[in-house]
Coordinates of C-alpha atoms and ligand atoms in Angstrom, one line a residue:
M1 CA -30.2 25.7 -12.1
A2 CA -27.9 27.2 -9.5
V3 CA -25.8 24.7 -7.4
P4 CA -26.5 25.5 -3.7
D5 CA -23.4 26.7 -2.0
L6 CA -23.5 24.3 0.9
P7 CA -20.5 22.9 2.7
I8 CA -19.3 19.7 1.0
Q9 CA -18.6 17.9 4.2
P10 CA -19.7 18.4 7.8
R11 CA -17.0 20.1 9.9
T12 CA -16.6 17.1 12.0
F13 CA -16.3 13.9 10.1
N14 CA -15.5 11.1 12.4
Q15 CA -13.6 8.6 10.4
F16 CA -11.0 5.9 10.7
A17 CA -12.1 4.4 7.4
S18 CA -8.9 4.8 5.4
D19 CA -5.7 6.7 5.1
N20 CA -6.9 7.9 1.7
Y21 CA -9.6 9.9 3.4
A22 CA -6.9 12.3 4.5
G23 CA -5.9 15.4 2.6
V24 CA -2.6 16.4 1.0
C25 CA 0.2 17.0 3.5
P26 CA 1.9 20.5 3.5
E27 CA 5.2 19.1 2.0
A28 CA 3.5 17.5 -1.0
W29 CA 1.3 20.6 -1.5
Q30 CA 4.2 22.9 -1.4
A31 CA 6.1 20.8 -3.9
M32 CA 3.2 21.0 -6.3
E33 CA 3.1 24.8 -5.8
E34 CA 6.8 25.0 -6.5
A35 CA 6.4 23.0 -9.7
N36 CA 3.6 25.3 -10.8
H37 CA 5.7 28.0 -12.4
G38 CA 6.0 28.7 -16.1
F39 CA 6.1 26.2 -18.9
V40 CA 7.5 22.8 -18.4
S41 CA 7.9 19.9 -20.9
S42 CA 5.2 17.3 -20.7
Y43 CA 5.0 13.5 -20.3
G44 CA 7.8 13.2 -17.8
D45 CA 10.4 14.8 -19.9
D46 CA 11.2 17.5 -17.2
L47 CA 13.6 18.3 -14.4
W48 CA 11.1 17.7 -11.7
T49 CA 10.5 14.1 -12.8
E50 CA 14.3 13.6 -13.3
R51 CA 15.0 14.8 -9.8
A52 CA 12.1 12.7 -8.3
C53 CA 13.6 9.6 -9.9
E54 CA 17.0 10.5 -8.5
S55 CA 15.5 11.0 -5.0
I56 CA 14.0 7.5 -5.2
R57 CA 17.3 6.1 -6.3
Q58 CA 19.0 7.7 -3.4
L59 CA 16.3 6.4 -1.0
F60 CA 16.9 2.9 -2.2
E61 CA 20.7 3.3 -2.6
T62 CA 20.7 1.7 -6.0
D63 CA 20.3 2.6 -9.7
C64 CA 16.7 1.5 -10.0
Q65 CA 14.3 2.4 -12.8
V66 CA 11.4 4.5 -11.7
F67 CA 8.0 5.2 -13.3
F68 CA 5.1 7.3 -11.9
V69 CA 1.4 6.3 -12.3
F70 CA -1.8 7.6 -11.0
N71 CA -2.8 4.9 -8.5
G72 CA -1.9 1.6 -6.8
T73 CA -4.1 -0.6 -8.9
A74 CA -2.3 0.6 -12.0
A75 CA 1.1 0.3 -10.4
N76 CA 0.4 -3.3 -9.3
S77 CA -1.3 -4.4 -12.5
L78 CA 1.2 -3.0 -14.9
A79 CA 4.1 -4.2 -12.8
L80 CA 2.7 -7.7 -12.8
A81 CA 1.8 -7.5 -16.5
A82 CA 5.4 -6.6 -17.2
L83 CA 6.7 -9.7 -15.4
C84 CA 4.2 -12.2 -16.9
R85 CA 3.0 -13.6 -20.2
S86 CA -0.7 -14.4 -20.6
Y87 CA -0.3 -18.0 -19.6
H88 CA 1.6 -17.3 -16.4
S89 CA 0.2 -17.0 -12.9
V90 CA 0.9 -14.7 -9.9
I91 CA 0.9 -16.2 -6.4
C92 CA -0.4 -13.9 -3.7
H93 CA -2.3 -14.0 -0.3
D94 CA -6.0 -14.5 -0.1
L95 CA -6.4 -11.0 1.2
A96 CA -4.1 -9.3 -1.3
H97 CA -5.3 -6.1 -2.9
V98 CA -4.4 -7.5 -6.3
E99 CA -6.8 -10.4 -5.7
T100 CA -9.6 -8.7 -3.8
D101 CA -9.6 -5.0 -4.7
E102 CA -8.5 -4.4 -8.2
C103 CA -11.5 -5.6 -10.2
G104 CA -9.4 -8.0 -12.2
A105 CA -7.0 -5.3 -13.4
P106 CA -3.9 -7.5 -13.1
E107 CA -5.6 -10.2 -15.2
F108 CA -6.8 -7.6 -17.7
F109 CA -3.5 -5.8 -18.2
S110 CA -1.6 -9.0 -18.5
N111 CA -4.1 -10.4 -21.0
G112 CA -5.1 -13.4 -18.9
T113 CA -2.4 -14.1 -16.3
K114 CA -4.1 -15.9 -13.5
I115 CA -4.0 -14.9 -9.9
L116 CA -3.5 -17.9 -7.6
H117 CA -4.3 -16.9 -4.0
I118 CA -3.2 -18.8 -1.0
Q119 CA -3.6 -18.7 2.8
G120 CA -1.4 -17.6 5.6
Q121 CA -1.6 -16.3 9.1
E122 CA -1.8 -12.6 9.9
G123 CA -2.0 -11.5 6.3
K124 CA 1.3 -13.0 5.4
L125 CA 2.0 -15.8 2.8
D126 CA 2.5 -19.3 4.2
L127 CA 5.6 -20.3 2.3
S128 CA 4.7 -24.0 2.3
E129 CA 1.4 -23.1 0.7
V130 CA 3.4 -21.0 -1.8
E131 CA 5.6 -24.0 -2.6
R132 CA 2.6 -26.3 -3.0
A133 CA 1.0 -23.8 -5.5
I134 CA 4.3 -23.7 -7.5
T135 CA 5.0 -27.4 -7.5
R136 CA 1.5 -28.8 -7.6
R137 CA 1.6 -29.1 -11.3
S138 CA 4.1 -28.7 -14.1
D139 CA 2.0 -29.7 -17.1
I140 CA 0.8 -27.3 -19.8
H141 CA -2.8 -27.3 -18.4
Y142 CA -1.8 -25.3 -15.3
P143 CA -1.0 -21.5 -15.5
R144 CA 2.7 -21.4 -14.9
P145 CA 3.7 -19.6 -11.7
R146 CA 5.9 -16.6 -12.6
V147 CA 5.6 -14.0 -9.8
L148 CA 5.3 -14.1 -6.0
S149 CA 3.4 -11.0 -4.9
L150 CA 3.8 -9.7 -1.3
T151 CA 2.1 -6.8 0.4
Q152 CA 4.2 -4.7 2.7
A153 CA 2.7 -3.6 5.1
T154 CA 0.1 -6.2 4.7
E155 CA -3.7 -5.7 4.3
V156 CA -4.2 -6.5 8.0
G157 CA -1.5 -4.1 9.2
T158 CA 1.3 -6.6 9.8
V159 CA 4.8 -6.4 8.3
Y160 CA 7.2 -8.9 6.8
T161 CA 10.7 -9.0 8.4
P162 CA 13.7 -8.9 6.2
D163 CA 14.3 -12.6 7.0
E164 CA 10.8 -13.4 5.9
I165 CA 11.2 -11.5 2.7
R166 CA 14.6 -13.1 2.0
T167 CA 13.2 -16.6 2.6
A168 CA 10.2 -15.9 0.3
S169 CA 12.5 -14.5 -2.4
E170 CA 14.8 -17.5 -2.2
L171 CA 11.9 -19.8 -2.6
A172 CA 10.7 -17.8 -5.5
S173 CA 14.1 -17.7 -7.3
R174 CA 14.6 -21.5 -6.7
Y175 CA 11.6 -22.0 -9.0
G176 CA 12.3 -19.1 -11.4
L177 CA 9.7 -16.7 -10.0
K178 CA 10.1 -12.9 -9.7
V179 CA 9.1 -11.0 -6.6
Q180 CA 6.8 -8.0 -6.7
V181 CA 5.9 -6.0 -3.6
D182 CA 2.7 -4.0 -3.2
G183 CA 3.9 -1.2 -1.1
A184 CA 0.9 1.0 -0.9
R185 CA 1.9 1.4 2.8
F186 CA 5.6 0.7 2.4
A187 CA 6.7 3.8 4.4
N188 CA 4.6 2.4 7.4
A189 CA 6.6 -0.8 7.2
V190 CA 9.9 1.0 6.9
V191 CA 9.1 2.9 10.1
S192 CA 7.8 -0.1 11.9
L193 CA 10.9 -2.2 11.1
D194 CA 13.3 0.7 11.6
L195 CA 15.4 -0.5 8.6
S196 CA 16.6 1.0 5.4
P197 CA 14.2 0.7 2.4
A198 CA 17.0 -1.2 0.6
D199 CA 17.2 -3.8 3.3
I200 CA 13.6 -4.9 2.9
T201 CA 13.6 -4.7 -0.9
W202 CA 16.4 -5.5 -3.3
R203 CA 18.8 -6.6 -0.7
A204 CA 16.2 -9.2 0.4
G205 CA 15.6 -10.2 -3.2
V206 CA 12.7 -8.0 -4.3
D207 CA 12.6 -7.3 -8.1
V208 CA 9.8 -4.7 -8.3
L209 CA 8.2 -2.5 -5.7
C210 CA 5.0 -0.5 -6.1
L211 CA 5.7 2.4 -3.8
G212 CA 2.7 4.2 -2.4
G213 CA 2.3 7.9 -2.3
A214 CA -1.4 8.8 -1.9
K215 CA -1.9 7.0 1.5
N216 CA 1.2 8.6 2.8
G217 CA 0.0 12.1 2.2
M218 CA 0.3 12.9 -1.5
A219 CA -2.7 14.0 -3.7
V220 CA -2.2 11.3 -6.2
G221 CA 0.4 9.0 -7.6
E222 CA 2.5 5.9 -6.9
A223 CA 5.9 5.0 -8.1
V224 CA 6.8 1.7 -9.8
V225 CA 10.4 0.9 -8.9
F226 CA 12.3 -1.8 -10.8
F227 CA 15.4 -3.0 -9.0
D228 CA 16.1 -5.2 -12.0
R229 CA 16.3 -2.7 -14.8
E230 CA 15.9 -5.3 -17.5
L231 CA 12.4 -6.1 -16.2
A232 CA 11.5 -2.5 -17.0
S233 CA 12.1 -2.8 -20.7
E234 CA 9.3 -1.1 -22.6
F235 CA 7.4 -0.4 -19.4
E236 CA 6.7 3.2 -20.6
Y237 CA 4.6 1.8 -23.4
R238 CA 2.4 -0.1 -20.9
C239 CA 1.9 3.0 -18.9
K240 CA 0.9 5.0 -21.9
Q241 CA -1.4 2.3 -23.3
A242 CA -3.1 1.9 -19.9
G243 CA -3.8 5.7 -19.8
Q244 CA -1.3 6.0 -16.9
L245 CA 1.1 8.5 -18.5
A246 CA 0.4 11.9 -17.0
S247 CA 0.8 14.7 -19.5
K248 CA 1.5 17.2 -16.7
M249 CA 3.8 14.6 -15.0
R250 CA 5.5 17.2 -12.8
F251 CA 2.5 17.4 -10.5
I252 CA 2.8 13.7 -9.8
S253 CA 6.6 13.6 -9.6
A254 CA 7.5 16.8 -7.8
P255 CA 5.7 15.9 -4.6
W256 CA 8.1 12.9 -4.3
I257 CA 10.9 15.4 -4.0
G258 CA 9.1 17.3 -1.4
M259 CA 8.2 14.2 0.6
L260 CA 11.7 12.7 0.5
K261 CA 14.0 15.6 0.9
G262 CA 12.9 16.7 4.4
G263 CA 11.8 13.2 5.6
A264 CA 8.0 13.9 5.5
W265 CA 7.5 10.5 4.0
L266 CA 8.8 8.8 7.1
K267 CA 7.4 11.5 9.5
N268 CA 3.9 10.9 8.1
A269 CA 4.2 7.2 8.4
R270 CA 5.6 7.4 11.9
H271 CA 2.8 9.6 13.0
A272 CA 0.2 7.3 11.5
N273 CA 1.8 4.2 13.1
D274 CA 2.1 6.0 16.5
C275 CA -1.6 6.9 16.4
A276 CA -2.5 3.3 15.7
A277 CA -0.3 2.2 18.6
L278 CA -2.1 4.6 20.9
L279 CA -5.5 3.4 19.6
E280 CA -4.5 -0.2 20.1
R281 CA -3.6 0.5 23.8
E282 CA -6.9 2.3 24.4
L283 CA -9.0 -0.3 22.7
A284 CA -7.3 -3.2 24.5
E285 CA -8.7 -1.9 27.8
I286 CA -12.3 -2.2 26.6
I287 CA -14.5 -5.2 27.6
G288 CA -15.8 -7.0 24.5
V289 CA -13.0 -5.8 22.2
R290 CA -10.5 -8.2 20.8
I291 CA -7.5 -7.0 18.8
M292 CA -7.4 -9.4 15.8
Y293 CA -3.8 -9.0 14.5
P294 CA -0.5 -7.7 15.9
R295 CA -0.5 -4.0 15.3
Q296 CA 2.7 -3.3 13.4
A297 CA 1.7 -0.5 11.0
N298 CA -1.0 2.2 10.9
S299 CA -4.2 0.1 11.4
V300 CA -5.9 -1.7 14.2
F301 CA -8.4 -4.5 13.5
V302 CA -10.8 -5.4 16.2
E303 CA -13.6 -7.8 16.8
M304 CA -16.5 -6.6 18.9
P305 CA -20.2 -7.5 19.3
E306 CA -22.2 -6.6 16.3
V307 CA -24.5 -4.5 18.4
S308 CA -21.5 -2.4 19.4
V309 CA -20.4 -2.0 15.8
N310 CA -23.9 -0.8 14.9
R311 CA -24.0 1.6 17.8
L312 CA -20.6 3.0 16.7
R313 CA -21.9 3.6 13.2
A314 CA -25.1 5.1 14.5
A315 CA -23.0 7.5 16.5
G316 CA -21.6 8.7 13.2
W317 CA -18.3 6.9 13.0
H318 CA -17.0 5.7 9.6
F319 CA -14.8 2.6 9.3
Y320 CA -14.6 -0.5 7.2
S321 CA -15.9 -3.8 8.4
F322 CA -13.6 -6.6 7.7
I323 CA -13.4 -10.4 7.8
G324 CA -16.3 -12.0 9.5
S325 CA -19.1 -10.4 11.4
G326 CA -18.2 -7.8 14.0
G327 CA -14.7 -7.1 12.7
A328 CA -13.8 -3.5 12.2
R329 CA -10.7 -1.8 10.7
F330 CA -9.5 1.5 12.1
M331 CA -6.9 3.1 9.9
C332 CA -4.8 6.1 10.9
S333 CA -3.1 8.6 8.6
W334 CA -0.7 11.6 8.7
Q335 CA -3.7 13.7 9.5
T336 CA -5.1 11.7 12.4
T337 CA -4.7 13.5 15.7
R338 CA -4.3 12.1 19.2
E339 CA -7.6 13.8 20.0
D340 CA -9.3 11.8 17.2
V341 CA -7.9 8.6 18.7
F342 CA -9.2 9.4 22.2
Q343 CA -12.6 10.3 20.8
L344 CA -12.8 7.0 18.9
A345 CA -11.7 5.1 21.9
E346 CA -14.3 6.8 24.0
A347 CA -17.0 6.1 21.4
V348 CA -16.0 2.4 21.3
R349 CA -16.1 2.3 25.1
T350 CA -19.6 3.7 25.1
A351 CA -20.7 1.3 22.3
C352 CA -19.3 -1.7 24.2
G353 CA -20.4 -0.6 27.7
G354 CA -17.1 -0.1 29.6
D355 CA -13.5 -0.9 30.5
R356 CA -12.0 -4.1 31.8
N357 CA -11.3 -4.1 35.5
Ligands
PLP1 C1 -4.9 1.3 -1.3 C2 -4.1 0.2 -1.7 C3 -3.6 0.0 -3.0 C4 -3.9 1.1 -4.1 O1 -5.2 1.3 -4.4 P1 -5.6 2.4 -5.4 O2 -7.0 2.8 -4.9 O3 -5.7 1.8 -6.7 O4 -4.7 3.5 -5.4 C5 -2.8 -1.1 -3.3 N1 -2.6 -2.0 -2.4 C6 -3.0 -1.9 -1.1 C7 -2.7 -3.0 -0.1 C8 -3.8 -0.8 -0.7 O5 -4.3 -0.8 0.5

């Protein structure tokens, strides 16, 4: 039976659902194209991968150990598994991707390490809650806390300041915990804080960073960056066993060179953050809309009447609904345009019935 030759997607697809709805940015695409010549050794034993690791070392101004995997779930899960034994636990926020969106992969890859999730305002860990989770018990019946996991930028689009990270790391190290950062949107945090990547990672006490590529504009792939090289011991075996060792590794690694050398990594994040800032300004004017969190990265979370949310969906807009009824998440990417932002704002205005005076 012939497959009908219809367009896969309508030409206008009105969405602020996620930054992974966007395509591949030109810089990443071109790097894949450049890597697509002749024969190259497989499984990461190639010059593209060597140079990509070197680019990441330069970015972080330190001799870190770098691995490339297919996605963020694998990056987080394997990094956490490398830091833990099966009877350990990982402390993270209630809303953390590792807790809510990885289908138990961290527990699976670590053979049973337990995730302990705690609360905190604006998507950030409340450190007194962290300390309580660490010190609550010390007997052998409680899974021993071993890692503190932070998300930067957070799941609700806020960012941790270097002081907050340092304070969290100091608390962790006081009790012998390592610090892992889920950086699916790390570039957005770097732009937001206007600081060097080193200042908000190893200089602030972070041991391992899962550095996002896909949401920033790459086709596929995230980097696992170990600032403490000893923690990376035998990590390559975990990647292979988990089915995360790409045989044509150069197509995951080469885009990192393309993204970092001309600054596309930051340019993309800055663009996405700027679009979200513009959207926030527009939405704040609309009656019935409440901005839920400080907008510090590339997303805007709003509360609006359920009827308005339904109208917006009926008008063809795609977005995720978040905490509670009526909450909506609008996520911007490197590909979002100012025109898209104005169109969404206009649609929200119509769905809500007007501006504030
Ligand atoms: C998207 C995302 C990830 C990675 O998810 P994958 O779909 O597995 O690539 C990790 N952490 C956060 C906070 C994310 O938003």
